[in-house]
Amino acid sequence: MTMQAPIAFLMLCRWYEIPYLCTDLVASVVSAVLILISAALLVLFPAVDLPPIEGTYNVGVVDVFLPVQLEGEEEADVLKREYNIDYQNMATHITTRIFYPTDEKVSSGIPYVNKTICAALMNVTNPPTSPMSHMGFLIHSWCLVRLPVVRNAKPASAASSKTTKKFPLAFYSHGLTGNSFSYSYQAASLAAQGYVVMLVEHRDGSAAMTVKEDGRVVEFDRAPAKMWVENRIEHDRYRRKQTVFRATEMIAASRALIKLNDTNPDVLSQLGIDFCTRLDTECGILACGHSFGGATALSFAVRVPEFCAGVVAHEPASDWICDKGRRALFQADPTYTGGVTLGFEDNCNIDDNQKEDKESSSSKSASKMGIHDLNLLFLFSEEWMKNGTGECNRIQKLYMDGHLGPIDGVSNFKFFEKSTHSTFSDCCMLTPTWIARATGLTGPGDPHDHADLIRRNTHRFIEEVEQRR
């Protein structure tokens, strides 16, 4: 399109009969300049795209306010700040995106993102006083990216799909400033392997923005950024309370996802989508997430291990896991003193011992499992390994000493060279490489290659877990 600029310029000159601009010399010079500018723009801002989604199935997607049932006032008390709760029925709705296998063919796909999200992303990733915070148009090229999935497709049926087995379940929790679209490549790739994958837009203020069922917007919470500068301890306490909120969302949403195997809610039936009898609800839910989402997935597994099929932690922000979760994860580490790097124990709402003691006896007797009874996969970037961020060195030592996951399990720990923390999301692949490297968004490695490495290691781990069942 940019190469058409010189032609358009000459046509306008002749149309409006501007003689001094129609001379051969002027026209040639202007055309040459416009061609050079167009060529430079093509080089500096090339077309970006996500890799193809590889797998056994085509992928469908639905964006829906999923109705959920809360269990007890504890959950309602945690979520009431940002959720419209029907206390009589203990019910509410969660903003979700669900990827799933389908037999329908993918044609043109769907837009990756819209301009509203682009504006929100630029706003939250730059200081409020920075002009860049108002320049969402700089990433409007993301709106041109097509995600190769079918919106509101019918789920694959056992009779027409490649296999007669039911589809296993997973969720993927987004990181700080993320959203339900931010990890579309990894989530859709998992769906192409036969999983039904749910992404929740967290309402704790960690998402770039999210919209409630009543149309109100939950905006990004900038308060912790100020705490990071002024009081690191208070910052991490704040984050850990957000992790409680997020894990509670995932527990409620996961119950709702399992319920789809028995009851089809109106919001899905109106779209012609029905998961009844097609979901594998016996093996639990695979808990996945990146950064803040990794901390959320691990906290989910600590609180309801009997509900969990395993954990895929893509570079988890382990300092933001709540006290009970950190104690459970590092129980075999004799150097663990409580707050890990900060050296303190905080009161983390329902995830601390005070609330855990209030669990029903039936919940406790349902499982004596702990997080290390589950298979765990930890993947880290070279950036975090060099800095020791996210307690990666401590987790690596647990793995090397044989204390990560069950003794006879397939738990694993890996890191990828020449990669950064953002490598695990889609944003590195959607940003021109020279800009991503100049801003530190990506490392010297190819973000597409890293995305494929993450995908293949994740899928290999999942296959090994399934073989052990």
PDB file of C-alpha atoms in Angstrom, residues 113-398:
ATOM      1  CA  VAL A 113      -7.238  -7.317  18.690  1.00  0.00           C
ATOM      2  CA  ASN A 114      -9.169  -4.036  18.370  1.00  0.00           C
ATOM      3  CA  LYS A 115      -8.115  -0.372  18.597  1.00  0.00           C
ATOM      4  CA  THR A 116      -9.570   0.058  22.089  1.00  0.00           C
ATOM      5  CA  ILE A 117      -7.221  -2.609  23.431  1.00  0.00           C
ATOM      6  CA  CYS A 118      -4.281  -1.062  21.542  1.00  0.00           C
ATOM      7  CA  ALA A 119      -4.948   2.271  23.246  1.00  0.00           C
ATOM      8  CA  ALA A 120      -5.202   0.571  26.656  1.00  0.00           C
ATOM      9  CA  LEU A 121      -1.940  -1.299  26.144  1.00  0.00           C
ATOM     10  CA  MET A 122       0.008   1.832  25.243  1.00  0.00           C
ATOM     11  CA  ASN A 123      -1.557   3.612  28.194  1.00  0.00           C
ATOM     12  CA  VAL A 124      -0.627   1.032  30.834  1.00  0.00           C
ATOM     13  CA  THR A 125       2.875   0.236  29.543  1.00  0.00           C
ATOM     14  CA  ASN A 126       4.010   3.870  29.638  1.00  0.00           C
ATOM     15  CA  PRO A 127       4.042   6.469  32.425  1.00  0.00           C
ATOM     16  CA  PRO A 128       0.810   8.534  32.485  1.00  0.00           C
ATOM     17  CA  THR A 129       2.799  11.711  31.751  1.00  0.00           C
ATOM     18  CA  SER A 130       4.538  10.195  28.732  1.00  0.00           C
ATOM     19  CA  PRO A 131       3.250  11.157  25.255  1.00  0.00           C
ATOM     20  CA  MET A 132       3.622   7.470  24.340  1.00  0.00           C
ATOM     21  CA  SER A 133       0.750   6.593  26.674  1.00  0.00           C
ATOM     22  CA  HIS A 134      -1.620   8.294  24.217  1.00  0.00           C
ATOM     23  CA  MET A 135      -0.161   6.739  21.060  1.00  0.00           C
ATOM     24  CA  GLY A 136      -2.151   3.559  20.704  1.00  0.00           C
ATOM     25  CA  PHE A 137      -2.077   4.050  16.945  1.00  0.00           C
ATOM     26  CA  LEU A 138       1.567   2.900  16.984  1.00  0.00           C
ATOM     27  CA  ILE A 139       0.389  -0.691  17.428  1.00  0.00           C
ATOM     28  CA  HIS A 140      -2.743  -0.488  15.298  1.00  0.00           C
ATOM     29  CA  SER A 141      -0.932  -2.883  12.952  1.00  0.00           C
ATOM     30  CA  TRP A 142      -1.900  -5.571  15.481  1.00  0.00           C
ATOM     31  CA  CYS A 143      -5.500  -5.027  14.368  1.00  0.00           C
ATOM     32  CA  LEU A 144      -4.483  -6.308  10.922  1.00  0.00           C
ATOM     33  CA  VAL A 145      -3.206  -9.603  12.322  1.00  0.00           C
ATOM     34  CA  ARG A 146      -5.613 -12.472  11.780  1.00  0.00           C
ATOM     35  CA  LEU A 147      -5.879 -15.241  14.336  1.00  0.00           C
ATOM     36  CA  PRO A 148      -6.482 -18.500  12.402  1.00  0.00           C
ATOM     37  CA  VAL A 149      -9.523 -19.666  14.354  1.00  0.00           C
ATOM     38  CA  VAL A 150     -13.294 -19.846  13.781  1.00  0.00           C
ATOM     39  CA  ARG A 151     -15.443 -17.578  15.947  1.00  0.00           C
ATOM     40  CA  ASN A 152     -18.427 -19.302  17.607  1.00  0.00           C
ATOM     41  CA  ALA A 153     -17.733 -22.575  15.791  1.00  0.00           C
ATOM     42  CA  LYS A 154     -19.453 -25.772  16.837  1.00  0.00           C
ATOM     43  CA  PRO A 155     -17.175 -27.929  19.015  1.00  0.00           C
ATOM     44  CA  ALA A 156     -15.850 -31.086  17.411  1.00  0.00           C
ATOM     45  CA  SER A 157     -18.015 -34.090  18.216  1.00  0.00           C
ATOM     46  CA  ALA A 158     -16.741 -37.540  19.114  1.00  0.00           C
ATOM     47  CA  ALA A 159     -18.414 -38.955  16.004  1.00  0.00           C
ATOM     48  CA  SER A 160     -16.866 -36.498  13.542  1.00  0.00           C
ATOM     49  CA  SER A 161     -13.522 -35.757  15.198  1.00  0.00           C
ATOM     50  CA  LYS A 162     -10.228 -37.582  14.781  1.00  0.00           C
ATOM     51  CA  THR A 163     -10.577 -39.413  18.078  1.00  0.00           C
ATOM     52  CA  THR A 164     -13.404 -40.739  20.206  1.00  0.00           C
ATOM     53  CA  LYS A 165     -11.910 -39.565  23.500  1.00  0.00           C
ATOM     54  CA  LYS A 166     -13.329 -36.588  25.324  1.00  0.00           C
ATOM     55  CA  PHE A 167     -11.504 -33.278  25.338  1.00  0.00           C
ATOM     56  CA  PRO A 168      -9.323 -32.515  28.389  1.00  0.00           C
ATOM     57  CA  LEU A 169      -9.520 -29.128  30.091  1.00  0.00           C
ATOM     58  CA  ALA A 170      -7.000 -26.358  30.715  1.00  0.00           C
ATOM     59  CA  PHE A 171      -6.868 -22.722  31.662  1.00  0.00           C
ATOM     60  CA  TYR A 172      -4.242 -20.070  30.906  1.00  0.00           C
ATOM     61  CA  SER A 173      -3.908 -17.113  33.280  1.00  0.00           C
ATOM     62  CA  HIS A 174      -2.515 -13.905  31.773  1.00  0.00           C
ATOM     63  CA  GLY A 175       0.355 -11.839  33.171  1.00  0.00           C
ATOM     64  CA  LEU A 176       0.556  -8.225  34.305  1.00  0.00           C
ATOM     65  CA  THR A 177      -0.902  -5.813  31.660  1.00  0.00           C
ATOM     66  CA  GLY A 178      -2.100  -8.859  29.727  1.00  0.00           C
ATOM     67  CA  ASN A 179      -5.574  -9.821  28.595  1.00  0.00           C
ATOM     68  CA  SER A 180      -7.462 -12.808  27.197  1.00  0.00           C
ATOM     69  CA  PHE A 181      -5.902 -12.244  23.752  1.00  0.00           C
ATOM     70  CA  SER A 182      -2.276 -11.856  24.917  1.00  0.00           C
ATOM     71  CA  TYR A 183      -1.502 -15.576  24.898  1.00  0.00           C
ATOM     72  CA  SER A 184      -3.626 -16.599  21.934  1.00  0.00           C
ATOM     73  CA  TYR A 185      -0.833 -18.491  20.178  1.00  0.00           C
ATOM     74  CA  GLN A 186      -0.016 -20.802  23.097  1.00  0.00           C
ATOM     75  CA  ALA A 187      -3.680 -21.274  24.071  1.00  0.00           C
ATOM     76  CA  ALA A 188      -4.873 -21.928  20.510  1.00  0.00           C
ATOM     77  CA  SER A 189      -1.970 -24.327  19.926  1.00  0.00           C
ATOM     78  CA  LEU A 190      -3.091 -26.304  22.952  1.00  0.00           C
ATOM     79  CA  ALA A 191      -6.657 -26.351  21.627  1.00  0.00           C
ATOM     80  CA  ALA A 192      -5.346 -27.676  18.305  1.00  0.00           C
ATOM     81  CA  GLN A 193      -4.027 -30.669  20.261  1.00  0.00           C
ATOM     82  CA  GLY A 194      -7.511 -31.427  21.576  1.00  0.00           C
ATOM     83  CA  TYR A 195      -7.806 -29.321  24.727  1.00  0.00           C
ATOM     84  CA  VAL A 196     -10.607 -26.947  25.694  1.00  0.00           C
ATOM     85  CA  VAL A 197      -8.670 -23.933  26.990  1.00  0.00           C
ATOM     86  CA  MET A 198     -10.226 -21.147  29.038  1.00  0.00           C
ATOM     87  CA  LEU A 199      -8.630 -17.712  29.450  1.00  0.00           C
ATOM     88  CA  VAL A 200     -10.036 -15.430  32.148  1.00  0.00           C
ATOM     89  CA  GLU A 201      -9.702 -11.664  32.062  1.00  0.00           C
ATOM     90  CA  HIS A 202      -8.771 -10.992  35.673  1.00  0.00           C
ATOM     91  CA  ARG A 203     -10.541  -8.095  37.368  1.00  0.00           C
ATOM     92  CA  ASP A 204      -7.932  -7.436  40.062  1.00  0.00           C
ATOM     93  CA  GLY A 205      -6.523  -4.484  38.113  1.00  0.00           C
ATOM     94  CA  SER A 206      -3.642  -6.443  36.559  1.00  0.00           C
ATOM     95  CA  ALA A 207      -5.189  -6.592  33.067  1.00  0.00           C
ATOM     96  CA  ALA A 208      -4.662  -3.767  30.589  1.00  0.00           C
ATOM     97  CA  MET A 209      -8.427  -3.422  30.747  1.00  0.00           C
ATOM     98  CA  THR A 210     -11.440  -5.691  30.878  1.00  0.00           C
ATOM     99  CA  VAL A 211     -15.157  -5.162  30.394  1.00  0.00           C
ATOM    100  CA  LYS A 212     -17.808  -6.422  32.790  1.00  0.00           C
ATOM    101  CA  GLU A 213     -21.105  -7.941  31.698  1.00  0.00           C
ATOM    102  CA  ASP A 214     -22.841  -4.645  32.494  1.00  0.00           C
ATOM    103  CA  GLY A 215     -20.504  -2.721  30.168  1.00  0.00           C
ATOM    104  CA  ARG A 216     -18.410  -1.094  32.885  1.00  0.00           C
ATOM    105  CA  VAL A 217     -14.654  -1.186  32.436  1.00  0.00           C
ATOM    106  CA  VAL A 218     -12.135  -2.402  35.005  1.00  0.00           C
ATOM    107  CA  GLU A 219      -9.062  -0.282  34.371  1.00  0.00           C
ATOM    108  CA  PHE A 220      -5.436  -1.076  35.063  1.00  0.00           C
ATOM    109  CA  ASP A 221      -4.389  -0.465  38.674  1.00  0.00           C
ATOM    110  CA  ARG A 222      -1.324   1.808  38.796  1.00  0.00           C
ATOM    111  CA  ALA A 223      -1.065   1.860  42.604  1.00  0.00           C
ATOM    112  CA  PRO A 224       1.434  -1.049  42.878  1.00  0.00           C
ATOM    113  CA  ALA A 225       3.872   0.670  40.496  1.00  0.00           C
ATOM    114  CA  LYS A 226       4.169   3.560  42.965  1.00  0.00           C
ATOM    115  CA  MET A 227       4.610   1.086  45.829  1.00  0.00           C
ATOM    116  CA  TRP A 228       7.448  -0.624  43.935  1.00  0.00           C
ATOM    117  CA  VAL A 229       9.434   2.601  44.143  1.00  0.00           C
ATOM    118  CA  GLU A 230       8.439   3.651  47.654  1.00  0.00           C
ATOM    119  CA  ASN A 231       8.026   0.407  49.593  1.00  0.00           C
ATOM    120  CA  ARG A 232       8.938  -2.946  48.047  1.00  0.00           C
ATOM    121  CA  ILE A 233       7.487  -4.966  50.927  1.00  0.00           C
ATOM    122  CA  GLU A 234       4.091  -3.280  50.650  1.00  0.00           C
ATOM    123  CA  HIS A 235       4.220  -3.774  46.887  1.00  0.00           C
ATOM    124  CA  ASP A 236       4.664  -7.533  47.201  1.00  0.00           C
ATOM    125  CA  ARG A 237       1.978  -7.769  49.863  1.00  0.00           C
ATOM    126  CA  TYR A 238      -0.393  -5.981  47.494  1.00  0.00           C
ATOM    127  CA  ARG A 239       0.510  -8.358  44.659  1.00  0.00           C
ATOM    128  CA  ARG A 240      -0.033 -11.406  46.860  1.00  0.00           C
ATOM    129  CA  LYS A 241      -3.508 -10.211  47.722  1.00  0.00           C
ATOM    130  CA  GLN A 242      -4.168  -9.835  44.003  1.00  0.00           C
ATOM    131  CA  THR A 243      -2.992 -13.431  43.571  1.00  0.00           C
ATOM    132  CA  VAL A 244      -5.655 -14.528  46.079  1.00  0.00           C
ATOM    133  CA  PHE A 245      -8.257 -12.695  44.003  1.00  0.00           C
ATOM    134  CA  ARG A 246      -6.981 -14.241  40.770  1.00  0.00           C
ATOM    135  CA  ALA A 247      -6.787 -17.783  42.138  1.00  0.00           C
ATOM    136  CA  THR A 248     -10.331 -17.446  43.492  1.00  0.00           C
ATOM    137  CA  GLU A 249     -11.492 -16.360  40.017  1.00  0.00           C
ATOM    138  CA  MET A 250      -9.818 -19.399  38.470  1.00  0.00           C
ATOM    139  CA  ILE A 251     -11.338 -21.811  40.994  1.00  0.00           C
ATOM    140  CA  ALA A 252     -14.851 -20.475  40.353  1.00  0.00           C
ATOM    141  CA  ALA A 253     -14.328 -20.342  36.579  1.00  0.00           C
ATOM    142  CA  SER A 254     -12.901 -23.877  36.507  1.00  0.00           C
ATOM    143  CA  ARG A 255     -15.970 -25.244  38.257  1.00  0.00           C
ATOM    144  CA  ALA A 256     -18.096 -23.499  35.640  1.00  0.00           C
ATOM    145  CA  LEU A 257     -15.975 -24.980  32.836  1.00  0.00           C
ATOM    146  CA  ILE A 258     -16.424 -28.494  34.231  1.00  0.00           C
ATOM    147  CA  LYS A 259     -20.161 -27.886  34.567  1.00  0.00           C
ATOM    148  CA  LEU A 260     -20.370 -27.280  30.790  1.00  0.00           C
ATOM    149  CA  ASN A 261     -20.108 -31.045  30.366  1.00  0.00           C
ATOM    150  CA  ASP A 262     -23.514 -31.464  32.022  1.00  0.00           C
ATOM    151  CA  THR A 263     -25.404 -28.207  31.459  1.00  0.00           C
ATOM    152  CA  ASN A 264     -25.252 -25.801  28.547  1.00  0.00           C
ATOM    153  CA  PRO A 265     -25.835 -22.175  29.639  1.00  0.00           C
ATOM    154  CA  ASP A 266     -28.046 -19.880  27.582  1.00  0.00           C
ATOM    155  CA  VAL A 267     -25.105 -17.655  26.584  1.00  0.00           C
ATOM    156  CA  LEU A 268     -23.592 -20.600  24.681  1.00  0.00           C
ATOM    157  CA  SER A 269     -26.777 -22.252  23.408  1.00  0.00           C
ATOM    158  CA  GLN A 270     -27.796 -18.963  21.780  1.00  0.00           C
ATOM    159  CA  LEU A 271     -24.579 -19.174  19.736  1.00  0.00           C
ATOM    160  CA  GLY A 272     -25.158 -22.809  18.796  1.00  0.00           C
ATOM    161  CA  ILE A 273     -22.262 -23.986  20.974  1.00  0.00           C
ATOM    162  CA  ASP A 274     -22.663 -27.048  23.181  1.00  0.00           C
ATOM    163  CA  PHE A 275     -19.915 -28.856  25.122  1.00  0.00           C
ATOM    164  CA  CYS A 276     -22.236 -31.297  26.905  1.00  0.00           C
ATOM    165  CA  THR A 277     -20.805 -34.851  27.176  1.00  0.00           C
ATOM    166  CA  ARG A 278     -17.668 -33.834  25.243  1.00  0.00           C
ATOM    167  CA  LEU A 279     -15.384 -32.800  28.099  1.00  0.00           C
ATOM    168  CA  ASP A 280     -13.022 -34.968  30.111  1.00  0.00           C
ATOM    169  CA  THR A 281     -13.924 -33.924  33.645  1.00  0.00           C
ATOM    170  CA  GLU A 282     -12.333 -36.900  35.389  1.00  0.00           C
ATOM    171  CA  CYS A 283      -8.672 -35.895  35.130  1.00  0.00           C
ATOM    172  CA  GLY A 284      -8.945 -32.341  36.430  1.00  0.00           C
ATOM    173  CA  ILE A 285      -7.837 -29.089  34.830  1.00  0.00           C
ATOM    174  CA  LEU A 286      -4.348 -28.309  33.581  1.00  0.00           C
ATOM    175  CA  ALA A 287      -3.377 -25.009  35.252  1.00  0.00           C
ATOM    176  CA  CYS A 288      -1.237 -22.798  32.999  1.00  0.00           C
ATOM    177  CA  GLY A 289      -0.065 -19.203  33.183  1.00  0.00           C
ATOM    178  CA  HIS A 290       2.726 -16.717  32.556  1.00  0.00           C
ATOM    179  CA  SER A 291       4.341 -14.374  35.087  1.00  0.00           C
ATOM    180  CA  PHE A 292       1.508 -13.189  37.355  1.00  0.00           C
ATOM    181  CA  GLY A 293      -0.539 -15.914  35.683  1.00  0.00           C
ATOM    182  CA  GLY A 294       2.106 -18.494  36.590  1.00  0.00           C
ATOM    183  CA  ALA A 295       1.837 -17.426  40.234  1.00  0.00           C
ATOM    184  CA  THR A 296      -1.948 -17.723  39.863  1.00  0.00           C
ATOM    185  CA  ALA A 297      -1.731 -21.243  38.413  1.00  0.00           C
ATOM    186  CA  LEU A 298       0.561 -22.396  41.228  1.00  0.00           C
ATOM    187  CA  SER A 299      -1.709 -20.835  43.865  1.00  0.00           C
ATOM    188  CA  PHE A 300      -4.684 -22.581  42.248  1.00  0.00           C
ATOM    189  CA  ALA A 301      -2.846 -25.906  42.470  1.00  0.00           C
ATOM    190  CA  VAL A 302      -1.966 -25.357  46.147  1.00  0.00           C
ATOM    191  CA  ARG A 303      -5.545 -24.539  47.106  1.00  0.00           C
ATOM    192  CA  VAL A 304      -7.323 -27.253  45.092  1.00  0.00           C
ATOM    193  CA  PRO A 305      -4.726 -29.899  44.100  1.00  0.00           C
ATOM    194  CA  GLU A 306      -7.448 -32.531  43.674  1.00  0.00           C
ATOM    195  CA  PHE A 307      -8.977 -30.250  41.048  1.00  0.00           C
ATOM    196  CA  CYS A 308      -5.714 -29.975  39.098  1.00  0.00           C
ATOM    197  CA  ALA A 309      -4.230 -32.211  36.378  1.00  0.00           C
ATOM    198  CA  GLY A 310      -0.813 -30.535  36.545  1.00  0.00           C
ATOM    199  CA  VAL A 311       0.815 -27.101  36.328  1.00  0.00           C
ATOM    200  CA  VAL A 312       2.511 -25.356  33.404  1.00  0.00           C
ATOM    201  CA  ALA A 313       4.262 -22.311  34.867  1.00  0.00           C
ATOM    202  CA  HIS A 314       5.732 -20.065  32.174  1.00  0.00           C
ATOM    203  CA  GLU A 315       8.193 -17.918  34.117  1.00  0.00           C
ATOM    204  CA  PRO A 316       5.999 -17.482  37.238  1.00  0.00           C
ATOM    205  CA  ALA A 317       6.347 -14.388  39.431  1.00  0.00           C
ATOM    206  CA  SER A 318       7.005 -16.603  42.443  1.00  0.00           C
ATOM    207  CA  ASP A 319       7.456 -13.685  44.854  1.00  0.00           C
ATOM    208  CA  TRP A 320       3.772 -12.933  44.296  1.00  0.00           C
ATOM    209  CA  ILE A 321       2.577 -16.393  45.322  1.00  0.00           C
ATOM    210  CA  CYS A 322       0.846 -16.197  48.702  1.00  0.00           C
ATOM    211  CA  ASP A 323       2.409 -17.495  51.893  1.00  0.00           C
ATOM    212  CA  LYS A 324       0.761 -20.904  51.905  1.00  0.00           C
ATOM    213  CA  GLY A 325       1.728 -21.409  48.284  1.00  0.00           C
ATOM    214  CA  ARG A 326       5.362 -20.468  48.854  1.00  0.00           C
ATOM    215  CA  ARG A 327       5.600 -22.703  51.918  1.00  0.00           C
ATOM    216  CA  ALA A 328       4.160 -25.607  49.918  1.00  0.00           C
ATOM    217  CA  LEU A 329       6.377 -25.023  46.884  1.00  0.00           C
ATOM    218  CA  PHE A 330       9.624 -24.633  48.836  1.00  0.00           C
ATOM    219  CA  GLN A 331       8.915 -27.105  51.637  1.00  0.00           C
ATOM    220  CA  ALA A 332      11.950 -29.241  50.708  1.00  0.00           C
ATOM    221  CA  ASP A 333      14.309 -26.257  50.681  1.00  0.00           C
ATOM    222  CA  PRO A 334      16.066 -25.938  54.064  1.00  0.00           C
ATOM    223  CA  THR A 335      17.042 -22.332  53.296  1.00  0.00           C
ATOM    224  CA  TYR A 336      13.448 -21.185  52.931  1.00  0.00           C
ATOM    225  CA  THR A 337      12.544 -18.764  55.728  1.00  0.00           C
ATOM    226  CA  GLY A 338       9.049 -17.596  54.812  1.00  0.00           C
ATOM    227  CA  GLY A 339       8.926 -14.631  52.514  1.00  0.00           C
ATOM    228  CA  VAL A 340      11.741 -15.983  50.335  1.00  0.00           C
ATOM    229  CA  THR A 341      13.599 -12.859  49.165  1.00  0.00           C
ATOM    230  CA  LEU A 342      11.772 -10.454  51.455  1.00  0.00           C
ATOM    231  CA  GLY A 343      12.001 -12.523  54.626  1.00  0.00           C
ATOM    232  CA  PHE A 344       8.524 -11.985  55.992  1.00  0.00           C
ATOM    233  CA  GLU A 345       5.167 -13.710  56.274  1.00  0.00           C
ATOM    234  CA  ASP A 346       2.126 -11.624  55.403  1.00  0.00           C
ATOM    235  CA  ASN A 347      -1.564 -12.164  56.035  1.00  0.00           C
ATOM    236  CA  CYS A 348      -2.805 -13.153  52.612  1.00  0.00           C
ATOM    237  CA  ASN A 349      -6.551 -13.295  53.130  1.00  0.00           C
ATOM    238  CA  ILE A 350      -8.165 -16.675  52.406  1.00  0.00           C
ATOM    239  CA  ASP A 351      -4.916 -18.233  51.214  1.00  0.00           C
ATOM    240  CA  ASP A 352      -3.239 -18.015  54.609  1.00  0.00           C
ATOM    241  CA  ASN A 353      -3.520 -20.570  57.417  1.00  0.00           C
ATOM    242  CA  GLN A 354      -6.202 -18.586  59.232  1.00  0.00           C
ATOM    243  CA  LYS A 355      -8.712 -19.114  56.422  1.00  0.00           C
ATOM    244  CA  GLU A 356      -7.421 -22.519  55.340  1.00  0.00           C
ATOM    245  CA  ASP A 357      -8.362 -23.889  58.749  1.00  0.00           C
ATOM    246  CA  LYS A 358     -11.955 -22.930  57.972  1.00  0.00           C
ATOM    247  CA  GLU A 359     -12.166 -25.271  54.983  1.00  0.00           C
ATOM    248  CA  SER A 360     -14.884 -27.849  55.264  1.00  0.00           C
ATOM    249  CA  SER A 361     -13.824 -31.286  56.457  1.00  0.00           C
ATOM    250  CA  SER A 362     -15.241 -32.758  53.262  1.00  0.00           C
ATOM    251  CA  SER A 363     -12.896 -30.595  51.178  1.00  0.00           C
ATOM    252  CA  LYS A 364      -9.909 -31.660  53.257  1.00  0.00           C
ATOM    253  CA  SER A 365     -10.824 -35.324  53.193  1.00  0.00           C
ATOM    254  CA  ALA A 366     -11.421 -35.233  49.440  1.00  0.00           C
ATOM    255  CA  SER A 367      -7.686 -35.138  48.945  1.00  0.00           C
ATOM    256  CA  LYS A 368      -4.517 -35.276  50.992  1.00  0.00           C
ATOM    257  CA  MET A 369      -2.631 -34.095  47.952  1.00  0.00           C
ATOM    258  CA  GLY A 370      -0.073 -31.327  47.909  1.00  0.00           C
ATOM    259  CA  ILE A 371       1.386 -29.358  45.036  1.00  0.00           C
ATOM    260  CA  HIS A 372       4.369 -31.726  44.722  1.00  0.00           C
ATOM    261  CA  ASP A 373       1.983 -34.621  44.121  1.00  0.00           C
ATOM    262  CA  LEU A 374       1.301 -32.923  40.791  1.00  0.00           C
ATOM    263  CA  ASN A 375       3.597 -32.861  37.778  1.00  0.00           C
ATOM    264  CA  LEU A 376       5.034 -29.365  37.375  1.00  0.00           C
ATOM    265  CA  LEU A 377       6.661 -27.686  34.374  1.00  0.00           C
ATOM    266  CA  PHE A 378       8.704 -24.516  34.879  1.00  0.00           C
ATOM    267  CA  LEU A 379       9.997 -22.631  31.833  1.00  0.00           C
ATOM    268  CA  PHE A 380      12.148 -19.510  32.264  1.00  0.00           C
ATOM    269  CA  SER A 381      13.895 -16.957  30.057  1.00  0.00           C
ATOM    270  CA  GLU A 382      17.613 -16.230  30.047  1.00  0.00           C
ATOM    271  CA  GLU A 383      16.801 -12.711  31.272  1.00  0.00           C
ATOM    272  CA  TRP A 384      15.225 -13.943  34.500  1.00  0.00           C
ATOM    273  CA  MET A 385      17.820 -16.688  35.000  1.00  0.00           C
ATOM    274  CA  LYS A 386      20.632 -14.121  34.881  1.00  0.00           C
ATOM    275  CA  ASN A 387      18.833 -11.834  37.323  1.00  0.00           C
ATOM    276  CA  GLY A 388      17.586 -14.601  39.598  1.00  0.00           C
ATOM    277  CA  THR A 389      14.058 -13.207  39.263  1.00  0.00           C
ATOM    278  CA  GLY A 390      11.008 -15.233  40.257  1.00  0.00           C
ATOM    279  CA  GLU A 391      13.098 -17.491  42.541  1.00  0.00           C
ATOM    280  CA  CYS A 392      14.170 -19.364  39.393  1.00  0.00           C
ATOM    281  CA  ASN A 393      17.456 -20.504  40.971  1.00  0.00           C
ATOM    282  CA  ARG A 394      15.662 -21.883  44.007  1.00  0.00           C
ATOM    283  CA  ILE A 395      13.166 -23.741  41.788  1.00  0.00           C
ATOM    284  CA  GLN A 396      15.979 -25.063  39.589  1.00  0.00           C
ATOM    285  CA  LYS A 397      17.728 -26.466  42.676  1.00  0.00           C
ATOM    286  CA  LEU A 398      14.521 -28.198  43.769  1.00  0.00           C
TER     287      LEU A 398
END
